[in-house]
C-alpha cells in the first residue's frame, strides 16, 4: 500500500462516510497521514471530538499495525486505488473508498449477478430463487447478495450447494454478522466465496447502513435479479442503484394478488426490467452457454453413491434406496440436495434421472 492508501485505511477507522473521507482528502495538498496530522484543515469538516481523536492517533506505524492485525485474521483491505478493487464499482461516483474483505477477492471482477428480494419469501419465491440461482451459478456467474433473511440467504446457500461462487455484502463489520443466525453461513461464504464490507470489522450493523450496502451489491454486479419483493421492500434501493448505474434489472413475474410480488410485477409492467422465468433468459444476455457448466460440483460420498447408480440411466426410487446402502433418512436428504443442486430430476412414476 502507498501513503494514499494508508490514509484511507486510517480515515476508515473513525466511521466516516466515503463522502466525508473524500471531502477531507480533496482539501489536502498531500494525501498522507503525516499531512493530516500537521494541518488543521479538517477541523471545520469534522466534529471536535472526532477530530481530536484522529489527530491523537494519526501515526502511520499504528495503521501498519492495524493492517497486520487484520491480516492475522485473514481480512484483506482494498482501497479504490487497488488493482483488485471491483472495476464496475470504481466507475460509480458514490463508490466506497475502502472495502474490507474475507475470502477470494478475484471474484469481484468476474461476471456477477446480484439476487435480492423479500425477507419473508413465499414458497413460490423460494422455488423461483433456487431455480434461477442454480441455473446462473452453475454456469459460472458469481451470485451477489446481502446475507439477510429470505431471498438473500436462499441465493447464497443455493449458489454454494450447486458448487458455485457467491459474494455477501455486509451492512456492518465482520465482528457483528447480522443476522446473528447467519454466522455459520457467513463463515462458509468466507471459505468458499467472499465476504465484503465498507465498514471496519468492529462496526455494528445499523438500519442506515443497509442502503449503503445495497449500492455496493448493485455496483459490483453486471445485473440485478429481483425474485420476489413488495413495493415497501428495501429491495427497491438496490433496483434504483442498478438502474442509476446503467445495469440490467430482471424480475420474476408473480401472483397479481400477492403483495410479495408487487415490486417485481411493477418493474416488468413499467419496463424498468426484463421478465425472466429461467436462468437462460439472463445468461443469453451475457452470451454464457447454460449447457457448458464451468463449475465442477463436489459430491459428498453418500451423494456420489446415488449418482453412480444413475450413470447408466434412470432408476426407480425403490432401486436406489435398496442399492445405495443408505438409511432412509440419509437417502432422502441426499436426494433432496442433489435435486436442489440441479444434478438430478424427479420424473413421473417415482423415477429419478441425472440431468
PDB file of N, CA and C in Angstrom, residues 57 66 71 86 116 121-122 146 164 188 192 204 213 239-240 243 265 289 296 311 343:
ATOM      1  N   UNK A  57      -4.163   9.923  17.040  1.00  0.00           N
ATOM      2  CA  UNK A  57      -3.740   8.601  16.553  1.00  0.00           C
ATOM      3  C   UNK A  57      -3.265   8.625  15.104  1.00  0.00           C
ATOM      4  N   UNK A  66      -2.436  -1.992  12.583  1.00  0.00           N
ATOM      5  CA  UNK A  66      -3.855  -2.299  12.350  1.00  0.00           C
ATOM      6  C   UNK A  66      -4.007  -3.255  11.168  1.00  0.00           C
ATOM      7  N   UNK A  71      -4.695  -8.780   8.814  1.00  0.00           N
ATOM      8  CA  UNK A  71      -4.136  -9.876   8.018  1.00  0.00           C
ATOM      9  C   UNK A  71      -4.051 -11.159   8.833  1.00  0.00           C
ATOM     10  N   UNK A  86     -13.152  -3.806  -7.358  1.00  0.00           N
ATOM     11  CA  UNK A  86     -14.066  -4.095  -8.475  1.00  0.00           C
ATOM     12  C   UNK A  86     -14.171  -2.937  -9.470  1.00  0.00           C
ATOM     13  N   UNK A 116     -31.755 -10.358  -5.170  1.00  0.00           N
ATOM     14  CA  UNK A 116     -32.306  -9.678  -3.997  1.00  0.00           C
ATOM     15  C   UNK A 116     -33.809  -9.871  -3.927  1.00  0.00           C
ATOM     16  N   UNK A 121     -40.031 -14.710   2.057  1.00  0.00           N
ATOM     17  CA  UNK A 121     -40.494 -15.226   0.769  1.00  0.00           C
ATOM     18  C   UNK A 121     -41.593 -16.276   0.910  1.00  0.00           C
ATOM     19  N   UNK A 122     -42.438 -16.337  -0.088  1.00  0.00           N
ATOM     20  CA  UNK A 122     -43.422 -17.413  -0.184  1.00  0.00           C
ATOM     21  C   UNK A 122     -42.725 -18.661  -0.709  1.00  0.00           C
ATOM     22  N   UNK A 146     -26.985  -9.872   0.094  1.00  0.00           N
ATOM     23  CA  UNK A 146     -26.682  -9.131   1.307  1.00  0.00           C
ATOM     24  C   UNK A 146     -26.755  -9.881   2.618  1.00  0.00           C
ATOM     25  N   UNK A 164     -21.234 -23.336  -6.928  1.00  0.00           N
ATOM     26  CA  UNK A 164     -20.900 -22.031  -7.489  1.00  0.00           C
ATOM     27  C   UNK A 164     -20.238 -21.117  -6.477  1.00  0.00           C
ATOM     28  N   UNK A 188     -18.976 -19.915   5.982  1.00  0.00           N
ATOM     29  CA  UNK A 188     -18.857 -20.774   4.799  1.00  0.00           C
ATOM     30  C   UNK A 188     -18.585 -19.941   3.548  1.00  0.00           C
ATOM     31  N   UNK A 192     -15.495 -20.287   0.915  1.00  0.00           N
ATOM     32  CA  UNK A 192     -15.754 -20.749  -0.448  1.00  0.00           C
ATOM     33  C   UNK A 192     -16.044 -19.625  -1.436  1.00  0.00           C
ATOM     34  N   UNK A 204     -20.936  -1.942  14.302  1.00  0.00           N
ATOM     35  CA  UNK A 204     -22.223  -2.613  14.460  1.00  0.00           C
ATOM     36  C   UNK A 204     -23.125  -2.336  13.262  1.00  0.00           C
ATOM     37  N   UNK A 213     -25.049  -0.429   1.844  1.00  0.00           N
ATOM     38  CA  UNK A 213     -24.687  -1.784   1.415  1.00  0.00           C
ATOM     39  C   UNK A 213     -25.300  -2.101   0.056  1.00  0.00           C
ATOM     40  N   UNK A 239     -32.590  -1.935  -6.641  1.00  0.00           N
ATOM     41  CA  UNK A 239     -33.100  -1.774  -8.009  1.00  0.00           C
ATOM     42  C   UNK A 239     -32.788  -0.387  -8.549  1.00  0.00           C
ATOM     43  N   UNK A 240     -33.026   0.636  -7.733  1.00  0.00           N
ATOM     44  CA  UNK A 240     -32.770   2.015  -8.164  1.00  0.00           C
ATOM     45  C   UNK A 240     -31.283   2.260  -8.417  1.00  0.00           C
ATOM     46  N   UNK A 243     -30.331   0.654 -11.775  1.00  0.00           N
ATOM     47  CA  UNK A 243     -30.764   1.469 -12.912  1.00  0.00           C
ATOM     48  C   UNK A 243     -29.902   2.726 -13.045  1.00  0.00           C
ATOM     49  N   UNK A 265     -43.690  -7.293 -10.296  1.00  0.00           N
ATOM     50  CA  UNK A 265     -44.683  -7.042 -11.347  1.00  0.00           C
ATOM     51  C   UNK A 265     -44.628  -5.595 -11.829  1.00  0.00           C
ATOM     52  N   UNK A 289     -23.189 -19.903 -22.172  1.00  0.00           N
ATOM     53  CA  UNK A 289     -23.915 -21.102 -22.558  1.00  0.00           C
ATOM     54  C   UNK A 289     -24.262 -21.914 -21.326  1.00  0.00           C
ATOM     55  N   UNK A 296     -17.212 -27.291 -11.359  1.00  0.00           N
ATOM     56  CA  UNK A 296     -17.094 -28.691 -11.015  1.00  0.00           C
ATOM     57  C   UNK A 296     -17.780 -28.913  -9.669  1.00  0.00           C
ATOM     58  N   UNK A 311     -25.770 -43.379 -13.417  1.00  0.00           N
ATOM     59  CA  UNK A 311     -24.937 -43.082 -14.585  1.00  0.00           C
ATOM     60  C   UNK A 311     -25.307 -43.892 -15.818  1.00  0.00           C
ATOM     61  N   UNK A 343     -28.603 -31.608 -10.043  1.00  0.00           N
ATOM     62  CA  UNK A 343     -27.874 -32.772 -10.539  1.00  0.00           C
ATOM     63  C   UNK A 343     -28.834 -33.865 -10.989  1.00  0.00           C
TER      64      UNK A 343
END
